Amino acid sequence: MTEADVVIVGARCAGSAAAIALARAGLRVTAVDSARFPSSTISTHLLWPGGLAELARLSALSRVEALGAPRLPTASVEIPGIRALGGYSAVDGIDYAMCVRRAGLDLALVETARQAGAEIREGHRVTGLLREGDRVTGVEVAERGGRVYRLRAPVVIGADGRRSTVAQLVGAAEPYLSRRDGRACYYAYYDDPREELRPIAAQWRQGAELGTAFPCDGGLTLVLLMPPDARSADFTADPEREYERTIAEGLPGLAKRLAGCARASRVFCASGLESYFRPSTGPGWALAGDAGHFKDPVTAQGIRDALRFGRLLGEAVAAGTPLRDWERRRDRECLETFYWTDRMGRADPVGPLDVEMHRALRDDPALMTRFLDVYSRIVRPAEALTTARLAAWTWRALRGRGTDRTALLRFVARSAWEMREERRDTVARLAGDGPNRNP
């Protein structure tokens, strides 16, 4: 039996962030992870300025930047015939995005946690929990190679991802709020010699297809396709062939961007995803990162939230703050973004309202920046997509030649009703006594 003040299960983004905060506060913290670092994991790994600011708060940004990923001060969004470019407002002096492969990113966080004083045990897998009555008091661990031991602590943090062992063992695996994601994810890395385009994070939409190109470390560019989840069957037999066919035939703008580039990896896949909130605190335990809350990857919020709420959880534990207060703060900051991300992730084809919105973003760089700031979480979605803007774009779309006015009005009415119901649901849930209170 060994002891610590806090045990963390999982040492990637959320786990390392919590470990850094706890160790800085002088607590004895041990994090165990079944992986040995550097170790990759399925992830879209784009960080907006708000996410990079979280790395800076953990004193990990310099390590991450040393990996060589280019700064991305410009964002590009493109639909057929319209391209909008813009920049970001600064968050703590950071006005650029970065795309960093997870092997290097996670290792940088582990090294930062160790430097802060945390113990990180690699190749150690949690197999059970210790309890005294209804309170969790530690974990049972199996070390790679056969040794089994117990690690006792007053607080156990599960930061072990969507398939969290801790969530299952405490009976919190079933979400109290969930949405099936509308898009699947298929990505690969390309050798990218096009230096003139490497400061740009770009997205293309055509029909119901969505693709991105995010320059990252190693001279590579992450090329992510997010087709409608219903198209996952098209990728099953030969994902590499369908991936390349989708770029060539479905996203000609992305195909043009990749001229002169060569695919340098296999195609990584994730489909059938579900966004959720799980009950995330209980006697002696808490769930951080994807273990407790997950959003559709389409808005690239996962790493930022794992870093932020991992750090805040560590600070709350160190200060003796009730864990439920931390969970309420997470929900308060994330619920509106959860619903906004759900809408953004639907596989609706490009429509007349999208055309008017992209025209407005193209013609008004300040508006483009305001919309990008939603991704950095310094502007709320409702503050960018206002009723006045939605009404103006709808009016222009209705006047457009060839617009199916009936279909457009139905879409707008449905969207307005959903946003109203989401606001009501958010208010009701945040006013509730428990994390799973049904409004």
XYZ file of C-alpha atoms in Angstrom:
439
model
C 0.000 0.000 0.000
C 1.405 3.385 -1.032
C -0.237 6.719 -0.361
C -0.755 10.134 -1.964
C -2.951 13.166 -1.396
C -4.536 12.736 -4.832
C -4.432 9.923 -7.369
C -5.092 10.763 -11.016
C -6.037 8.044 -13.478
C -4.788 9.214 -16.882
C -1.899 11.591 -17.537
C -2.810 13.216 -20.838
C -4.295 16.721 -21.129
C -6.788 16.789 -18.249
C -4.761 14.531 -15.972
C -1.489 16.408 -16.411
C -3.231 19.762 -16.003
C -4.744 18.635 -12.692
C -1.405 17.181 -11.594
C 0.414 20.444 -12.338
C -2.061 22.496 -10.292
C -2.001 20.044 -7.377
C 1.782 19.743 -7.289
C 2.203 23.506 -7.435
C -0.013 23.715 -4.347
C 2.322 21.347 -2.494
C 0.149 18.222 -2.544
C 1.510 14.727 -3.098
C 0.002 13.709 -6.410
C 0.492 10.464 -8.321
C -0.839 10.035 -11.851
C -0.960 6.568 -13.416
C -1.403 5.906 -17.117
C -1.430 2.668 -19.084
C 0.521 4.377 -21.897
C 4.220 5.117 -22.048
C 4.988 8.601 -23.351
C 5.430 9.782 -26.033
C 2.194 8.111 -27.055
C -0.333 9.209 -29.649
C -4.124 9.057 -29.422
C -7.037 9.768 -31.762
C -7.513 13.537 -31.714
C -8.004 16.514 -34.017
C -5.509 18.451 -31.816
C -6.184 22.009 -32.926
C -5.741 24.680 -30.255
C -7.352 28.089 -30.662
C -5.837 31.094 -28.836
C -7.965 30.281 -25.784
C -6.493 26.786 -25.639
C -2.928 28.053 -26.012
C -3.606 30.497 -23.172
C -4.477 27.484 -21.013
C -1.122 25.914 -21.888
C 0.575 29.146 -20.881
C -1.245 29.130 -17.508
C 0.193 25.667 -16.934
C 3.708 26.876 -17.914
C 3.703 24.311 -20.733
C 3.430 26.580 -23.787
C 7.182 27.021 -24.322
C 7.671 23.234 -24.326
C 4.826 22.815 -26.798
C 6.057 25.564 -29.112
C 9.509 23.951 -29.118
C 7.955 21.017 -30.991
C 7.956 23.221 -34.085
C 4.295 23.567 -35.023
C 3.771 26.813 -36.958
C 1.721 29.618 -35.527
C -1.598 29.979 -37.341
C -2.630 33.652 -37.116
C -5.097 33.372 -40.011
C -8.275 31.330 -40.384
C -9.981 30.605 -43.700
C -13.518 29.308 -44.205
C -14.684 28.552 -47.711
C -17.831 27.424 -49.467
C -18.195 27.332 -53.270
C -17.558 30.824 -54.592
C -16.949 32.519 -51.212
C -13.839 32.569 -49.046
C -13.587 34.488 -45.775
C -10.265 35.201 -44.056
C -9.709 36.600 -40.595
C -7.635 36.745 -37.450
C -8.222 36.290 -33.753
C -8.508 38.579 -30.778
C -5.653 38.023 -28.347
C -6.203 35.872 -25.267
C -3.559 36.705 -22.666
C -1.475 38.142 -25.507
C -1.869 35.086 -27.781
C -3.531 35.842 -31.125
C -2.800 32.681 -33.108
C -3.861 29.028 -33.201
C -1.627 25.931 -33.322
C -2.070 22.310 -34.346
C 0.215 19.981 -32.382
C 0.360 16.211 -32.702
C -0.661 14.486 -29.510
C 2.484 12.433 -28.950
C 4.536 15.594 -28.494
C 1.794 17.622 -26.806
C 1.036 14.997 -24.170
C 4.718 14.365 -23.452
C 5.263 18.102 -22.953
C 2.430 18.136 -20.398
C 3.782 15.056 -18.593
C 7.239 16.651 -18.397
C 5.728 19.874 -17.062
C 3.813 17.921 -14.411
C 6.970 16.108 -13.331
C 8.866 19.384 -13.145
C 6.112 20.752 -10.894
C 6.632 17.824 -8.515
C 3.995 15.297 -9.589
C 4.822 11.600 -9.817
C 3.798 10.103 -13.183
C 3.740 6.311 -13.414
C 3.721 5.100 -17.006
C 2.565 1.630 -17.991
C 0.337 1.350 -14.904
C -3.329 0.453 -15.406
C -6.103 0.958 -12.854
C -8.179 -2.196 -12.389
C -10.372 -1.283 -9.427
C -11.232 1.236 -6.739
C -10.730 1.158 -2.977
C -13.714 2.197 -0.864
C -14.704 2.919 2.687
C -18.489 2.846 2.751
C -19.683 4.900 -0.212
C -16.465 6.921 -0.424
C -13.667 6.208 -2.894
C -10.347 6.041 -1.063
C -7.884 4.886 -3.705
C -7.207 2.572 -6.641
C -5.962 -0.894 -7.440
C -3.223 -0.835 -10.079
C -1.627 -3.418 -12.344
C 1.843 -2.501 -13.556
C 2.840 -3.647 -17.006
C 4.862 -6.760 -16.314
C 2.694 -8.240 -13.595
C 3.064 -6.349 -10.276
C -0.274 -5.447 -8.647
C -0.577 -2.907 -5.856
C -2.919 -0.489 -4.115
C -2.604 3.275 -4.036
C -4.634 5.043 -1.364
C -5.659 8.722 -1.505
C -8.540 10.874 -0.218
C -9.375 11.992 -3.785
C -9.277 10.007 -7.024
C -9.556 11.915 -10.319
C -10.574 9.984 -13.412
C -8.968 11.616 -16.435
C -9.029 8.489 -18.550
C -11.059 9.538 -21.566
C -14.398 8.693 -23.133
C -14.164 5.017 -22.162
C -13.250 5.956 -18.600
C -12.638 3.033 -16.255
C -13.210 5.315 -13.278
C -16.575 6.479 -14.637
C -17.650 2.867 -15.011
C -16.461 1.861 -11.542
C -18.268 4.731 -9.788
C -21.458 4.160 -11.807
C -21.249 7.418 -13.779
C -20.713 6.056 -17.291
C -24.328 6.744 -18.305
C -24.661 10.416 -19.418
C -27.458 12.613 -18.137
C -27.314 14.736 -21.318
C -26.182 13.410 -24.679
C -26.369 14.013 -28.417
C -25.348 11.699 -31.254
C -22.728 13.516 -33.335
C -23.782 14.230 -36.909
C -20.358 13.767 -38.486
C -17.611 11.161 -38.460
C -13.866 11.925 -38.442
C -11.228 10.657 -40.873
C -7.793 12.261 -40.864
C -4.267 11.788 -42.122
C -1.016 13.739 -42.206
C 0.518 15.176 -45.365
C 4.083 16.273 -46.015
C 3.494 19.941 -46.742
C 6.130 21.996 -48.597
C 3.762 24.933 -49.241
C 5.307 27.407 -46.812
C 3.105 30.275 -48.005
C 0.015 28.423 -46.744
C 1.383 27.101 -43.460
C 0.234 30.110 -41.366
C -3.419 29.365 -42.284
C -5.918 27.038 -40.601
C -8.455 26.357 -43.347
C -11.882 24.773 -43.680
C -13.943 23.897 -46.766
C -17.593 22.923 -47.027
C -19.303 21.712 -50.171
C -22.681 20.033 -50.151
C -22.735 18.033 -46.934
C -18.960 17.448 -46.942
C -16.546 19.246 -44.604
C -12.750 19.176 -44.742
C -9.909 21.023 -43.042
C -6.158 21.534 -43.412
C -4.263 22.457 -40.229
C -0.459 22.790 -40.571
C 1.247 21.103 -37.623
C 4.669 20.076 -36.326
C 7.129 17.928 -38.265
C 6.544 19.804 -41.526
C 3.166 18.085 -41.757
C -0.417 19.220 -42.236
C -3.345 17.504 -40.562
C -6.083 16.937 -43.160
C -9.383 16.123 -41.477
C -12.555 15.041 -43.258
C -15.873 15.140 -41.391
C -18.460 13.530 -43.682
C -22.006 12.876 -42.480
C -21.880 10.016 -39.998
C -24.314 8.147 -42.260
C -21.461 7.926 -44.783
C -19.278 5.899 -42.412
C -20.296 2.757 -44.284
C -18.641 4.194 -47.417
C -15.302 4.207 -45.569
C -15.570 0.752 -44.004
C -14.316 -1.417 -46.863
C -11.408 0.806 -47.925
C -11.059 3.953 -45.779
C -7.944 5.184 -47.596
C -9.553 5.005 -51.011
C -12.781 6.674 -49.845
C -10.786 9.351 -48.016
C -8.855 10.295 -51.146
C -11.957 10.051 -53.346
C -13.859 12.426 -51.036
C -11.086 15.010 -51.277
C -10.755 14.734 -55.054
C -14.464 14.684 -55.917
C -16.263 16.215 -52.947
C -13.897 18.982 -51.777
C -12.079 20.478 -54.765
C -10.884 23.469 -52.723
C -9.096 21.160 -50.298
C -7.703 19.139 -53.220
C -6.237 22.360 -54.639
C -4.688 23.192 -51.240
C -2.972 19.794 -51.211
C -1.366 20.170 -54.653
C 2.318 19.340 -54.209
C 1.672 17.619 -50.867
C 1.950 13.854 -50.270
C 0.094 11.764 -47.731
C 2.547 10.596 -45.066
C 0.359 8.464 -42.798
C -2.497 6.034 -42.772
C -6.056 7.317 -42.334
C -7.219 7.470 -38.715
C -10.936 6.964 -38.091
C -13.554 7.853 -35.482
C -17.259 7.423 -36.136
C -20.463 6.903 -34.191
C -19.381 9.517 -31.627
C -21.663 10.807 -28.907
C -21.388 14.138 -27.091
C -22.356 14.081 -23.417
C -22.255 15.275 -19.851
C -21.782 12.630 -17.161
C -22.228 13.071 -13.403
C -18.654 14.095 -12.617
C -18.243 14.287 -8.839
C -19.045 12.109 -5.872
C -17.614 11.125 -2.472
C -13.857 11.050 -3.015
C -13.915 11.133 -6.817
C -14.196 13.434 -9.836
C -14.097 13.026 -13.621
C -11.999 15.440 -15.691
C -11.681 15.916 -19.436
C -13.492 13.514 -21.744
C -14.176 11.177 -18.815
C -16.873 13.603 -17.672
C -17.762 15.741 -20.679
C -17.253 15.426 -24.436
C -18.247 17.640 -27.382
C -18.377 16.941 -31.107
C -14.823 17.508 -32.446
C -16.145 19.841 -35.168
C -15.418 22.971 -33.081
C -12.116 21.671 -31.596
C -12.915 22.445 -27.960
C -11.826 19.228 -26.259
C -8.170 19.932 -25.487
C -8.884 23.452 -24.279
C -11.588 22.261 -21.909
C -9.472 19.337 -20.685
C -6.628 21.714 -19.827
C -8.837 24.369 -18.268
C -11.076 22.196 -16.158
C -8.264 19.820 -15.253
C -6.337 22.780 -13.879
C -9.395 24.247 -12.138
C -10.184 20.857 -10.597
C -6.656 20.603 -9.218
C -6.916 24.109 -7.790
C -10.316 23.315 -6.251
C -9.032 20.153 -4.566
C -5.962 21.981 -3.262
C -8.118 24.776 -1.843
C -10.625 22.404 -0.241
C -13.436 23.718 -2.451
C -16.407 21.315 -2.736
C -16.066 19.236 -5.882
C -19.675 20.001 -6.809
C -18.769 23.696 -7.064
C -16.139 22.819 -9.655
C -18.647 20.703 -11.581
C -21.227 23.504 -11.582
C -18.597 25.890 -12.946
C -17.716 23.459 -15.718
C -21.373 23.084 -16.672
C -21.985 26.825 -16.497
C -19.095 27.501 -18.900
C -19.727 24.565 -21.241
C -23.470 24.036 -21.692
C -24.058 26.765 -24.279
C -20.939 25.690 -26.170
C -22.178 22.083 -26.066
C -25.427 23.021 -27.811
C -23.688 25.335 -30.285
C -21.228 22.582 -31.171
C -24.106 20.152 -31.658
C -25.654 22.497 -34.230
C -22.318 23.091 -35.959
C -21.753 19.356 -36.217
C -24.927 18.534 -38.057
C -24.430 17.257 -41.562
C -26.742 19.773 -43.223
C -25.648 20.680 -46.763
C -24.549 24.221 -47.526
C -27.719 26.288 -47.870
C -28.731 29.862 -48.704
C -28.318 30.983 -45.098
C -24.738 29.685 -45.103
C -24.109 31.663 -48.285
C -25.279 34.913 -46.694
C -23.314 34.278 -43.516
C -20.090 33.602 -45.444
C -20.624 36.722 -47.538
C -20.980 38.753 -44.344
C -17.818 37.212 -42.873
C -15.907 37.846 -46.106
C -16.984 41.481 -46.282
C -16.478 42.342 -42.589
C -13.146 41.238 -41.053
C -14.275 42.468 -37.623
C -17.290 40.171 -37.798
C -15.073 37.283 -38.880
C -12.890 37.880 -35.827
C -15.941 37.958 -33.586
C -17.077 34.584 -34.891
C -13.570 33.139 -34.484
C -13.542 34.402 -30.901
C -16.426 32.044 -30.162
C -13.954 29.199 -30.732
C -11.577 30.781 -28.210
C -14.512 31.070 -25.766
C -14.171 34.824 -25.250
C -17.446 35.491 -27.113
C -20.584 33.482 -26.434
C -22.277 31.858 -29.454
C -25.432 33.925 -28.861
C -23.359 37.116 -28.922
C -22.082 36.301 -32.418
C -25.130 34.681 -33.999
C -27.608 37.329 -32.884
C -31.288 37.431 -33.776
C -30.680 40.594 -35.804
C -27.938 38.980 -37.899
C -29.970 35.837 -38.437
C -32.957 37.919 -39.556
C -30.848 40.006 -41.960
C -29.245 36.948 -43.556
C -32.625 35.254 -43.852
C -34.102 38.306 -45.591
C -31.257 38.437 -48.094
C -31.492 34.705 -48.710
C -35.241 34.952 -49.331
C -34.593 37.561 -52.005
C -32.030 35.350 -53.728
C -32.836 33.864 -57.098
C -33.684 30.179 -56.946
C -34.100 30.014 -53.159
C -36.587 27.456 -51.881
C -38.317 29.933 -49.582
C -40.523 27.388 -47.863
C -37.586 25.138 -46.986
C -35.525 28.104 -45.800
C -38.269 29.442 -43.530
C -38.798 25.992 -42.060
C -35.072 25.702 -41.373
C -34.920 29.122 -39.721
C -38.027 28.450 -37.645
C -36.637 25.111 -36.502
C -33.273 26.677 -35.635
C -34.885 29.535 -33.701
C -37.070 27.103 -31.752
C -34.081 24.868 -30.947
C -31.964 27.779 -29.743
C -34.803 28.981 -27.521
C -35.252 25.495 -26.052
C -31.497 25.146 -25.533
C -31.405 28.425 -23.611
C -34.301 27.262 -21.429
C -32.642 23.917 -20.824
C -29.346 25.579 -19.913
C -31.001 27.907 -17.407
C -32.984 25.044 -15.863
C -29.996 22.729 -15.546
C -27.760 25.380 -14.024
C -30.475 26.265 -11.525
C -30.919 22.617 -10.508
C -29.709 21.027 -7.317
C -27.762 18.248 -9.028
C -25.806 17.727 -12.240
C -28.457 15.430 -13.724
C -31.532 17.405 -12.726
C -34.090 17.229 -15.523
C -35.742 20.584 -16.254
